[in-house]
Amino acid sequence: MHYVSTRGAAPELGFADTLLAGLASDGGLYVPADWPALDVPVDAGTYAEVAVAVMWPFVEGDVEREAFETMVADAYATFDHPDVVPLTELGDGLWLAELFHGPTLAFKDVAMQLVGRLFDHELARRGERITIIGATSGDTGSAAIEALRDREAIDVVILHPEGRVSEVQRRLMTTVDSPNIRNVSIEGTFDDCQDLVKAMFAHEEFRAAQRLSAVNSINFARVMAQTVYYVTSHRLLGGGPVSFAVPTGNFGNVFAGYGAMRMGVPIRQLVVGSNRNDILTRFFATGTMEIQGVEATISPAMDIQVSSNLERLLFELNGRDGVALADLMQQFRAEGTVTFPTDLLDRLSETFSGARFDDEETAATIAEVLDRHGVLLDPHTAIGVAAARSARVDPSVPMVVLGTADPAKFPDAVEAATGRHPMLPERLADLFDRPERLDHLPTDLAAVEGYVAEFTARH
Ligand SMILES: *Cc1c(COP(=O)(O)O)cnc(C)c1O
């Protein structure tokens, strides 16, 4: 399999080079040159077996079959549910896919547990090492730390905005006692953290010296791993047409659904749920993508201005014309707004729709679903449920809501909505007693670069 950039000017790469590159050199995102057709053997029973069959065409030629099977099996053995991603019925043809049974209680574990192993495998093969730098508003950081802890060839520095992640989120990062992991709280916002990371990547000399790399959702390997649960959910529901509703931030999760559709899953609708940061809802309604300020909500993983993975969908829908897309993205960056042609919007509307909900509506959904179905939802998943109900066009087609976090990861919002305090799973019962390790730095590029250089100099 070869991978091409959405902006048409970067070299085509194989899987392993795409994995390590992350962003393409022309500023675009890598997508597969062709979407492979699904070929899942009828006797594939476990999640890991289906996962190997779904993902094999993406990695074939770059990873040996046996090593891949082992990595996939090990990745999903870290989940504490035998089905890995079980389905729960919510009534009226709605289903909940529980993507949060991994080590850090959010869906990002599904991809990250595999991607961490793929990185380690490829670096060992090459005899190289890298430094992973990331900014997190909570869930990406904990998933990356848990997936990359104790790996020989990888150092990890994760920045989070001081006081702006939930205590459970922070502790899932800072209580990991591993020599290759560092947590830094930055005196600033999530955007400040992200700007620091971008600045380090833009600083050529530093980037090369530290061999910087990233595991954020622009990495195609994460999208690849996320296509699998669209396939397993479809199979669990009998293999007929199916729709999905996805609480969305960076558009990585729902783009994986589009990929699954291109591979042959008969997906009728992909519903994109947003909070008050509703750039996607507005774009789907009008064809104009326009930046507004970010507002803090009770679903912080979706407090995003620009959904980077949307570029992958736009590339597919404009006939894979990377040069034209590069122009439009350039205009968007320069002016903060861009309008896409109506035929593109028509193609988008065949499958996608968007819905937005404010904090009050989100809390009301959490309370109502607990009351009617006895299921406790986290605020992100609640937006998925509300979006599913509001946008569903065909009640005869089952709709699966992607449950992106365990309610125990956002206990304050859940308790405020229901009066119930969600319990952490047994294995994390002592999370609040474990010692934390973290450093503090100002929003200052030189200070953060100095910190990273000192950390990696121990080798
Ligand atoms: C990351 C995250 C999302 C958003 O997923 P995207 O792939 O960025 O669209 C939604 N919910 C939770 C709990 C998350 O951690």
GROMACS .gro file of C-alpha atoms and ligand atoms in nm:
model
  474
    1MET     CA    1   0.000   0.000   0.000
    2HIS     CA    2   0.118   0.350  -0.084
    3TYR     CA    3   0.005   0.671   0.078
    4VAL     CA    4  -0.048   1.008  -0.091
    5SER     CA    5  -0.068   1.358   0.056
    6THR     CA    6  -0.394   1.556   0.051
    7ARG     CA    7  -0.197   1.852  -0.091
    8GLY     CA    8  -0.048   1.657  -0.378
    9ALA     CA    9   0.311   1.778  -0.349
   10ALA     CA   10   0.476   1.535  -0.104
   11PRO     CA   11   0.638   1.206  -0.205
   12GLU     CA   12   0.426   0.889  -0.191
   13LEU     CA   13   0.533   0.676   0.102
   14GLY     CA   14   0.485   0.318   0.221
   15PHE     CA   15   0.317   0.239   0.551
   16ALA     CA   16   0.624   0.249   0.778
   17ASP     CA   17   0.746   0.585   0.646
   18THR     CA   18   0.393   0.728   0.672
   19LEU     CA   19   0.377   0.606   1.031
   20LEU     CA   20   0.697   0.784   1.131
   21ALA     CA   21   0.636   1.098   0.921
   22GLY     CA   22   0.295   1.192   1.065
   23LEU     CA   23   0.231   1.512   0.868
   24ALA     CA   24   0.333   1.514   0.498
   25SER     CA   25   0.618   1.746   0.393
   26ASP     CA   26   0.377   1.967   0.191
   27GLY     CA   27   0.167   2.029   0.504
   28GLY     CA   28  -0.097   1.778   0.394
   29LEU     CA   29  -0.218   1.456   0.553
   30TYR     CA   30  -0.147   1.110   0.421
   31VAL     CA   31  -0.431   0.891   0.292
   32PRO     CA   32  -0.410   0.548   0.126
   33ALA     CA   33  -0.365   0.558  -0.253
   34ASP     CA   34  -0.666   0.323  -0.275
   35TRP     CA   35  -0.915   0.206  -0.016
   36PRO     CA   36  -0.884  -0.174   0.000
   37ALA     CA   37  -1.199  -0.391  -0.014
   38LEU     CA   38  -1.287  -0.561   0.316
   39ASP     CA   39  -1.187  -0.924   0.326
   40VAL     CA   40  -1.277  -1.058   0.670
   41PRO     CA   41  -1.290  -1.438   0.692
   42VAL     CA   42  -1.628  -1.568   0.818
   43ASP     CA   43  -1.455  -1.752   1.100
   44ALA     CA   44  -1.281  -1.437   1.232
   45GLY     CA   45  -1.433  -1.441   1.580
   46THR     CA   46  -1.245  -1.215   1.818
   47TYR     CA   47  -1.198  -0.841   1.789
   48ALA     CA   48  -0.825  -0.895   1.732
   49GLU     CA   49  -0.886  -1.144   1.451
   50VAL     CA   50  -1.123  -0.909   1.271
   51ALA     CA   51  -0.879  -0.623   1.333
   52VAL     CA   52  -0.592  -0.809   1.165
   53ALA     CA   53  -0.808  -0.888   0.860
   54VAL     CA   54  -0.936  -0.530   0.826
   55MET     CA   55  -0.595  -0.363   0.865
   56TRP     CA   56  -0.368  -0.610   0.685
   57PRO     CA   57  -0.396  -0.445   0.339
   58PHE     CA   58  -0.279  -0.112   0.492
   59VAL     CA   59   0.043  -0.256   0.634
   60GLU     CA   60   0.120  -0.546   0.400
   61GLY     CA   61   0.471  -0.521   0.259
   62ASP     CA   62   0.596  -0.311   0.552
   63VAL     CA   63   0.516  -0.531   0.853
   64GLU     CA   64   0.549  -0.910   0.870
   65ARG     CA   65   0.222  -1.095   0.920
   66GLU     CA   66   0.321  -1.278   1.237
   67ALA     CA   67   0.462  -0.965   1.406
   68PHE     CA   68   0.145  -0.775   1.312
   69GLU     CA   69  -0.081  -1.045   1.456
   70THR     CA   70   0.117  -1.036   1.782
   71MET     CA   71   0.103  -0.655   1.807
   72VAL     CA   72  -0.272  -0.650   1.747
   73ALA     CA   73  -0.338  -0.929   1.997
   74ASP     CA   74  -0.120  -0.758   2.262
   75ALA     CA   75  -0.283  -0.417   2.200
   76TYR     CA   76  -0.635  -0.547   2.260
   77ALA     CA   77  -0.536  -0.773   2.552
   78THR     CA   78  -0.493  -0.446   2.749
   79PHE     CA   79  -0.871  -0.388   2.734
   80ASP     CA   80  -1.077  -0.502   3.028
   81HIS     CA   81  -1.378  -0.626   2.830
   82PRO     CA   82  -1.360  -0.961   2.645
   83ASP     CA   83  -1.531  -0.813   2.336
   84VAL     CA   84  -1.292  -0.512   2.344
   85VAL     CA   85  -1.566  -0.287   2.195
   86PRO     CA   86  -1.903  -0.424   2.316
   87LEU     CA   87  -2.244  -0.296   2.201
   88THR     CA   88  -2.520  -0.201   2.448
   89GLU     CA   89  -2.879  -0.144   2.341
   90LEU     CA   90  -3.027   0.200   2.408
   91GLY     CA   91  -3.378   0.129   2.273
   92ASP     CA   92  -3.552   0.248   1.952
   93GLY     CA   93  -3.283   0.094   1.731
   94LEU     CA   94  -3.003   0.293   1.897
   95TRP     CA   95  -2.689   0.117   2.015
   96LEU     CA   96  -2.388   0.227   2.215
   97ALA     CA   97  -2.043   0.105   2.106
   98GLU     CA   98  -1.832   0.119   2.422
   99LEU     CA   99  -1.490   0.229   2.303
  100PHE     CA  100  -1.367   0.311   2.654
  101HIS     CA  101  -1.257  -0.020   2.805
  102GLY     CA  102  -0.887   0.048   2.745
  103PRO     CA  103  -0.624   0.153   3.000
  104THR     CA  104  -0.713   0.526   3.006
  105LEU     CA  105  -1.092   0.504   2.972
  106ALA     CA  106  -1.134   0.686   2.638
  107PHE     CA  107  -1.155   0.571   2.276
  108LYS     CA  108  -0.806   0.695   2.195
  109ASP     CA  109  -0.665   0.379   2.356
  110VAL     CA  110  -0.807   0.170   2.071
  111ALA     CA  111  -0.572   0.325   1.818
  112MET     CA  112  -0.289   0.430   2.048
  113GLN     CA  113  -0.228   0.085   2.198
  114LEU     CA  114  -0.160  -0.045   1.849
  115VAL     CA  115   0.024   0.262   1.717
  116GLY     CA  116   0.265   0.257   2.014
  117ARG     CA  117   0.359  -0.100   1.930
  118LEU     CA  118   0.393  -0.023   1.558
  119PHE     CA  119   0.630   0.267   1.637
  120ASP     CA  120   0.843   0.054   1.867
  121HIS     CA  121   0.859  -0.231   1.616
  122GLU     CA  122   0.963  -0.008   1.328
  123LEU     CA  123   1.221   0.186   1.533
  124ALA     CA  124   1.378  -0.138   1.658
  125ARG     CA  125   1.399  -0.263   1.299
  126ARG     CA  126   1.576   0.059   1.195
  127GLY     CA  127   1.788   0.088   1.508
  128GLU     CA  128   1.662   0.443   1.560
  129ARG     CA  129   1.510   0.638   1.846
  130ILE     CA  130   1.265   0.929   1.858
  131THR     CA  131   1.118   1.187   2.093
  132ILE     CA  132   0.741   1.216   2.096
  133ILE     CA  133   0.615   1.564   2.186
  134GLY     CA  134   0.246   1.622   2.235
  135ALA     CA  135  -0.002   1.875   2.366
  136THR     CA  136  -0.316   1.742   2.528
  137SER     CA  137  -0.644   1.870   2.664
  138GLY     CA  138  -0.663   1.539   2.850
  139ASP     CA  139  -0.736   1.218   2.663
  140THR     CA  140  -0.467   1.202   2.394
  141GLY     CA  141  -0.191   1.254   2.649
  142SER     CA  142  -0.298   0.977   2.883
  143ALA     CA  143  -0.355   0.733   2.594
  144ALA     CA  144  -0.011   0.813   2.445
  145ILE     CA  145   0.167   0.783   2.780
  146GLU     CA  146   0.005   0.450   2.858
  147ALA     CA  147   0.083   0.316   2.508
  148LEU     CA  148   0.445   0.436   2.502
  149ARG     CA  149   0.557   0.383   2.862
  150ASP     CA  150   0.874   0.178   2.908
  151ARG     CA  151   0.945   0.159   2.534
  152GLU     CA  152   1.319   0.146   2.470
  153ALA     CA  153   1.342   0.363   2.160
  154ILE     CA  154   1.094   0.638   2.250
  155ASP     CA  155   1.102   0.933   2.489
  156VAL     CA  156   0.773   1.111   2.557
  157VAL     CA  157   0.707   1.467   2.674
  158ILE     CA  158   0.340   1.566   2.710
  159LEU     CA  159   0.233   1.925   2.774
  160HIS     CA  160  -0.103   2.002   2.931
  161PRO     CA  161  -0.257   2.334   3.036
  162GLU     CA  162  -0.220   2.373   3.412
  163GLY     CA  163  -0.551   2.340   3.597
  164ARG     CA  164  -0.751   2.284   3.279
  165VAL     CA  165  -0.771   1.907   3.260
  166SER     CA  166  -0.991   1.700   3.492
  167GLU     CA  167  -0.817   1.552   3.795
  168VAL     CA  168  -0.877   1.198   3.666
  169GLN     CA  169  -0.726   1.294   3.330
  170ARG     CA  170  -0.423   1.452   3.498
  171ARG     CA  171  -0.363   1.161   3.732
  172LEU     CA  172  -0.386   0.907   3.449
  173MET     CA  173  -0.084   1.092   3.302
  174THR     CA  174   0.118   1.195   3.607
  175THR     CA  175   0.100   0.870   3.806
  176VAL     CA  176   0.275   0.670   3.534
  177ASP     CA  177   0.617   0.600   3.682
  178SER     CA  178   0.830   0.523   3.379
  179PRO     CA  179   1.178   0.656   3.293
  180ASN     CA  180   1.084   0.751   2.935
  181ILE     CA  181   0.780   0.964   3.028
  182ARG     CA  182   0.768   1.332   3.132
  183ASN     CA  183   0.461   1.544   3.205
  184VAL     CA  184   0.478   1.921   3.198
  185SER     CA  185   0.198   2.152   3.302
  186ILE     CA  186   0.215   2.479   3.113
  187GLU     CA  187   0.101   2.808   3.264
  188GLY     CA  188  -0.140   2.874   2.979
  189THR     CA  189  -0.424   2.731   2.771
  190PHE     CA  190  -0.441   2.422   2.552
  191ASP     CA  191  -0.380   2.648   2.251
  192ASP     CA  192  -0.059   2.772   2.416
  193CYS     CA  193   0.053   2.410   2.460
  194GLN     CA  194  -0.029   2.333   2.099
  195ASP     CA  195   0.155   2.645   1.979
  196LEU     CA  196   0.465   2.537   2.174
  197VAL     CA  197   0.455   2.196   2.009
  198LYS     CA  198   0.409   2.349   1.663
  199ALA     CA  199   0.698   2.587   1.729
  200MET     CA  200   0.926   2.299   1.828
  201PHE     CA  201   0.837   2.116   1.507
  202ALA     CA  202   0.895   2.433   1.304
  203HIS     CA  203   1.238   2.479   1.464
  204GLU     CA  204   1.432   2.266   1.211
  205GLU     CA  205   1.752   2.237   1.410
  206PHE     CA  206   1.577   2.130   1.730
  207ARG     CA  207   1.344   1.898   1.544
  208ALA     CA  208   1.631   1.716   1.375
  209ALA     CA  209   1.850   1.702   1.686
  210GLN     CA  210   1.570   1.555   1.896
  211ARG     CA  211   1.424   1.343   1.615
  212LEU     CA  212   1.080   1.479   1.703
  213SER     CA  213   0.773   1.281   1.611
  214ALA     CA  214   0.402   1.294   1.694
  215VAL     CA  215   0.120   1.052   1.759
  216ASN     CA  216  -0.170   1.294   1.718
  217SER     CA  217  -0.471   1.207   1.506
  218ILE     CA  218  -0.314   1.332   1.183
  219ASN     CA  219  -0.120   1.003   1.187
  220PHE     CA  220  -0.295   0.774   0.940
  221ALA     CA  221  -0.216   0.466   1.150
  222ARG     CA  222  -0.463   0.595   1.408
  223VAL     CA  223  -0.737   0.631   1.148
  224MET     CA  224  -0.659   0.279   1.026
  225ALA     CA  225  -0.701   0.129   1.373
  226GLN     CA  226  -1.029   0.317   1.418
  227THR     CA  227  -1.190   0.168   1.105
  228VAL     CA  228  -1.202  -0.169   1.282
  229TYR     CA  229  -1.484  -0.099   1.528
  230TYR     CA  230  -1.710   0.022   1.249
  231VAL     CA  231  -1.665  -0.325   1.099
  232THR     CA  232  -1.711  -0.516   1.427
  233SER     CA  233  -2.023  -0.311   1.520
  234HIS     CA  234  -2.173  -0.378   1.176
  235ARG     CA  235  -2.104  -0.751   1.218
  236LEU     CA  236  -2.249  -0.761   1.571
  237LEU     CA  237  -2.572  -0.608   1.435
  238GLY     CA  238  -2.612  -0.882   1.176
  239GLY     CA  239  -2.424  -0.740   0.879
  240GLY     CA  240  -2.696  -0.518   0.726
  241PRO     CA  241  -2.704  -0.143   0.663
  242VAL     CA  242  -2.604   0.062   0.965
  243SER     CA  243  -2.556   0.426   1.065
  244PHE     CA  244  -2.320   0.585   1.316
  245ALA     CA  245  -2.328   0.897   1.532
  246VAL     CA  246  -1.989   1.025   1.641
  247PRO     CA  247  -1.901   1.288   1.905
  248THR     CA  248  -1.645   1.483   1.707
  249GLY     CA  249  -1.347   1.708   1.768
  250ASN     CA  250  -1.059   1.664   1.526
  251PHE     CA  251  -1.271   1.452   1.287
  252GLY     CA  252  -1.035   1.152   1.313
  253ASN     CA  253  -1.290   0.911   1.454
  254VAL     CA  254  -1.568   0.991   1.208
  255PHE     CA  255  -1.326   0.996   0.914
  256ALA     CA  256  -1.239   0.635   1.003
  257GLY     CA  257  -1.612   0.564   0.954
  258TYR     CA  258  -1.592   0.713   0.607
  259GLY     CA  259  -1.291   0.486   0.540
  260ALA     CA  260  -1.488   0.182   0.659
  261MET     CA  261  -1.768   0.281   0.421
  262ARG     CA  262  -1.523   0.306   0.130
  263MET     CA  263  -1.396  -0.040   0.224
  264GLY     CA  264  -1.746  -0.184   0.193
  265VAL     CA  265  -1.938  -0.143   0.522
  266PRO     CA  266  -2.293  -0.044   0.414
  267ILE     CA  267  -2.306   0.281   0.611
  268ARG     CA  268  -2.624   0.484   0.556
  269GLN     CA  269  -2.545   0.789   0.769
  270LEU     CA  270  -2.251   0.939   0.956
  271VAL     CA  271  -2.382   1.193   1.207
  272VAL     CA  272  -2.129   1.438   1.347
  273GLY     CA  273  -2.208   1.560   1.699
  274SER     CA  274  -2.056   1.886   1.823
  275ASN     CA  275  -2.076   2.101   2.133
  276ARG     CA  276  -2.096   2.481   2.117
  277ASN     CA  277  -1.775   2.478   1.914
  278ASP     CA  278  -1.982   2.407   1.608
  279ILE     CA  279  -1.762   2.489   1.307
  280LEU     CA  280  -1.855   2.151   1.153
  281THR     CA  281  -2.230   2.192   1.198
  282ARG     CA  282  -2.211   2.534   1.034
  283PHE     CA  283  -1.993   2.401   0.752
  284PHE     CA  284  -2.230   2.112   0.676
  285ALA     CA  285  -2.525   2.352   0.670
  286THR     CA  286  -2.371   2.626   0.456
  287GLY     CA  287  -2.053   2.503   0.283
  288THR     CA  288  -1.858   2.781   0.454
  289MET     CA  289  -1.591   2.691   0.704
  290GLU     CA  290  -1.526   2.979   0.938
  291ILE     CA  291  -1.312   2.998   1.251
  292GLN     CA  292  -1.458   3.138   1.570
  293GLY     CA  293  -1.306   3.151   1.920
  294VAL     CA  294  -1.297   2.831   2.125
  295GLU     CA  295  -1.538   2.811   2.417
  296ALA     CA  296  -1.483   2.584   2.716
  297THR     CA  297  -1.756   2.321   2.760
  298ILE     CA  298  -1.824   2.009   2.968
  299SER     CA  299  -1.705   1.801   2.668
  300PRO     CA  300  -1.348   1.941   2.651
  301ALA     CA  301  -1.211   1.686   2.402
  302MET     CA  302  -1.440   1.849   2.145
  303ASP     CA  303  -1.342   2.211   2.224
  304ILE     CA  304  -1.165   2.254   1.892
  305GLN     CA  305  -1.157   2.533   1.634
  306VAL     CA  306  -1.026   2.353   1.329
  307SER     CA  307  -1.079   1.981   1.278
  308SER     CA  308  -0.757   1.878   1.109
  309ASN     CA  309  -0.882   1.543   0.976
  310LEU     CA  310  -1.162   1.711   0.781
  311GLU     CA  311  -0.896   1.779   0.517
  312ARG     CA  312  -0.886   1.406   0.442
  313LEU     CA  313  -1.260   1.400   0.367
  314LEU     CA  314  -1.242   1.717   0.156
  315PHE     CA  315  -0.965   1.555  -0.049
  316GLU     CA  316  -1.182   1.249  -0.116
  317LEU     CA  317  -1.486   1.459  -0.204
  318ASN     CA  318  -1.309   1.696  -0.444
  319GLY     CA  319  -1.189   1.412  -0.666
  320ARG     CA  320  -0.851   1.386  -0.489
  321ASP     CA  321  -0.731   1.710  -0.643
  322GLY     CA  322  -0.451   1.798  -0.400
  323VAL     CA  323  -0.345   2.117  -0.576
  324ALA     CA  324  -0.696   2.265  -0.564
  325LEU     CA  325  -0.734   2.163  -0.201
  326ALA     CA  326  -0.398   2.319  -0.107
  327ASP     CA  327  -0.530   2.651  -0.249
  328LEU     CA  328  -0.851   2.632  -0.046
  329MET     CA  329  -0.666   2.541   0.275
  330GLN     CA  330  -0.423   2.826   0.215
  331GLN     CA  331  -0.715   3.066   0.183
  332PHE     CA  332  -0.870   2.925   0.501
  333ARG     CA  333  -0.547   2.977   0.692
  334ALA     CA  334  -0.496   3.329   0.562
  335GLU     CA  335  -0.853   3.456   0.598
  336GLY     CA  336  -1.008   3.231   0.862
  337THR     CA  337  -1.291   3.144   0.624
  338VAL     CA  338  -1.340   2.953   0.301
  339THR     CA  339  -1.643   2.843   0.099
  340PHE     CA  340  -1.642   2.508  -0.078
  341PRO     CA  341  -1.818   2.439  -0.412
  342THR     CA  342  -2.182   2.326  -0.385
  343ASP     CA  343  -2.124   1.994  -0.563
  344LEU     CA  344  -1.877   1.901  -0.291
  345LEU     CA  345  -2.135   1.986  -0.027
  346ASP     CA  346  -2.394   1.775  -0.212
  347ARG     CA  347  -2.163   1.472  -0.206
  348LEU     CA  348  -2.094   1.532   0.162
  349SER     CA  349  -2.466   1.549   0.245
  350GLU     CA  350  -2.530   1.206   0.093
  351THR     CA  351  -2.372   1.054   0.405
  352PHE     CA  352  -2.285   1.322   0.659
  353SER     CA  353  -2.496   1.548   0.874
  354GLY     CA  354  -2.414   1.756   1.179
  355ALA     CA  355  -2.587   1.854   1.501
  356ARG     CA  356  -2.473   2.072   1.791
  357PHE     CA  357  -2.573   2.076   2.156
  358ASP     CA  358  -2.487   2.313   2.438
  359ASP     CA  359  -2.391   2.207   2.792
  360GLU     CA  360  -2.748   2.226   2.919
  361GLU     CA  361  -2.878   1.996   2.645
  362THR     CA  362  -2.583   1.762   2.704
  363ALA     CA  363  -2.655   1.740   3.077
  364ALA     CA  364  -3.026   1.683   3.007
  365THR     CA  365  -2.938   1.393   2.775
  366ILE     CA  366  -2.713   1.234   3.040
  367ALA     CA  367  -2.996   1.255   3.296
  368GLU     CA  368  -3.261   1.127   3.057
  369VAL     CA  369  -3.061   0.827   2.930
  370LEU     CA  370  -2.983   0.724   3.290
  371ASP     CA  371  -3.348   0.758   3.379
  372ARG     CA  372  -3.491   0.570   3.079
  373HIS     CA  373  -3.221   0.312   3.007
  374GLY     CA  374  -3.013   0.290   3.325
  375VAL     CA  375  -2.698   0.376   3.129
  376LEU     CA  376  -2.460   0.643   3.255
  377LEU     CA  377  -2.299   0.846   2.973
  378ASP     CA  378  -2.004   1.083   2.972
  379PRO     CA  379  -2.072   1.430   2.824
  380HIS     CA  380  -1.905   1.352   2.487
  381THR     CA  381  -2.106   1.035   2.436
  382ALA     CA  382  -2.424   1.216   2.541
  383ILE     CA  383  -2.372   1.455   2.250
  384GLY     CA  384  -2.345   1.148   2.025
  385VAL     CA  385  -2.678   1.017   2.153
  386ALA     CA  386  -2.850   1.354   2.111
  387ALA     CA  387  -2.707   1.387   1.759
  388ALA     CA  388  -2.820   1.035   1.666
  389ARG     CA  389  -3.175   1.109   1.770
  390SER     CA  390  -3.196   1.444   1.596
  391ALA     CA  391  -3.045   1.345   1.261
  392ARG     CA  392  -3.169   0.993   1.199
  393VAL     CA  393  -3.347   0.964   0.863
  394ASP     CA  394  -3.444   0.593   0.851
  395PRO     CA  395  -3.571   0.431   1.173
  396SER     CA  396  -3.540   0.084   1.014
  397VAL     CA  397  -3.160   0.122   1.000
  398PRO     CA  398  -2.990   0.067   1.338
  399MET     CA  399  -2.775   0.357   1.453
  400VAL     CA  400  -2.463   0.306   1.660
  401VAL     CA  401  -2.345   0.589   1.886
  402LEU     CA  402  -1.972   0.578   1.948
  403GLY     CA  403  -1.920   0.594   2.325
  404THR     CA  404  -1.590   0.782   2.342
  405ALA     CA  405  -1.523   0.800   2.717
  406ASP     CA  406  -1.608   0.626   3.042
  407PRO     CA  407  -1.826   0.858   3.255
  408ALA     CA  408  -1.572   0.815   3.538
  409LYS     CA  409  -1.326   1.022   3.337
  410PHE     CA  410  -1.556   1.326   3.370
  411PRO     CA  411  -1.707   1.270   3.717
  412ASP     CA  412  -1.792   1.633   3.796
  413ALA     CA  413  -2.004   1.694   3.487
  414VAL     CA  414  -2.177   1.357   3.525
  415GLU     CA  415  -2.250   1.413   3.892
  416ALA     CA  416  -2.383   1.763   3.823
  417ALA     CA  417  -2.621   1.619   3.562
  418THR     CA  418  -2.744   1.315   3.757
  419GLY     CA  419  -2.645   1.339   4.124
  420ARG     CA  420  -2.454   1.017   4.072
  421HIS     CA  421  -2.078   0.989   4.112
  422PRO     CA  422  -1.942   0.749   3.846
  423MET     CA  423  -1.698   0.496   3.990
  424LEU     CA  424  -1.355   0.423   3.845
  425PRO     CA  425  -1.294   0.061   3.748
  426GLU     CA  426  -1.136  -0.160   4.014
  427ARG     CA  427  -0.786  -0.147   3.861
  428LEU     CA  428  -0.783   0.234   3.902
  429ALA     CA  429  -0.948   0.243   4.245
  430ASP     CA  430  -0.628   0.376   4.409
  431LEU     CA  431  -0.563   0.641   4.138
  432PHE     CA  432  -0.604   0.923   4.389
  433ASP     CA  433  -0.349   0.770   4.627
  434ARG     CA  434  -0.074   0.720   4.370
  435PRO     CA  435   0.215   0.967   4.371
  436GLU     CA  436   0.219   1.220   4.086
  437ARG     CA  437   0.525   1.322   3.886
  438LEU     CA  438   0.506   1.644   3.693
  439ASP     CA  439   0.702   1.957   3.616
  440HIS     CA  440   0.579   2.313   3.559
  441LEU     CA  441   0.698   2.552   3.291
  442PRO     CA  442   0.593   2.893   3.161
  443THR     CA  443   0.463   2.939   2.804
  444ASP     CA  444   0.816   2.990   2.682
  445LEU     CA  445   0.965   2.805   2.386
  446ALA     CA  446   1.327   2.824   2.501
  447ALA     CA  447   1.235   2.690   2.846
  448VAL     CA  448   1.043   2.395   2.702
  449GLU     CA  449   1.310   2.312   2.444
  450GLY     CA  450   1.575   2.325   2.715
  451TYR     CA  451   1.368   2.090   2.928
  452VAL     CA  452   1.325   1.839   2.643
  453ALA     CA  453   1.695   1.851   2.549
  454GLU     CA  454   1.802   1.792   2.908
  455PHE     CA  455   1.564   1.496   2.939
  456THR     CA  456   1.677   1.322   2.621
  457ALA     CA  457   2.048   1.393   2.689
  458ARG     CA  458   2.052   1.111   2.947
  459HIS     CA  459   2.098   0.851   2.671
  460LIG     C1  460  -1.069   1.282   2.126
  460LIG     C2  461  -1.208   1.268   2.175
  460LIG     C3  462  -1.318   1.300   2.093
  460LIG     C4  463  -1.302   1.357   1.954
  460LIG     O1  464  -1.251   1.263   1.864
  460LIG     P1  465  -1.193   1.314   1.721
  460LIG     O2  466  -1.135   1.192   1.659
  460LIG     O3  467  -1.089   1.417   1.756
  460LIG     O4  468  -1.305   1.370   1.645
  460LIG     C5  469  -1.445   1.278   2.143
  460LIG     N1  470  -1.464   1.231   2.268
  460LIG     C6  471  -1.361   1.200   2.350
  460LIG     C7  472  -1.390   1.152   2.487
  460LIG     C8  473  -1.229   1.218   2.307
  460LIG     O5  474  -1.127   1.188   2.389
   0.00000   0.00000   0.00000
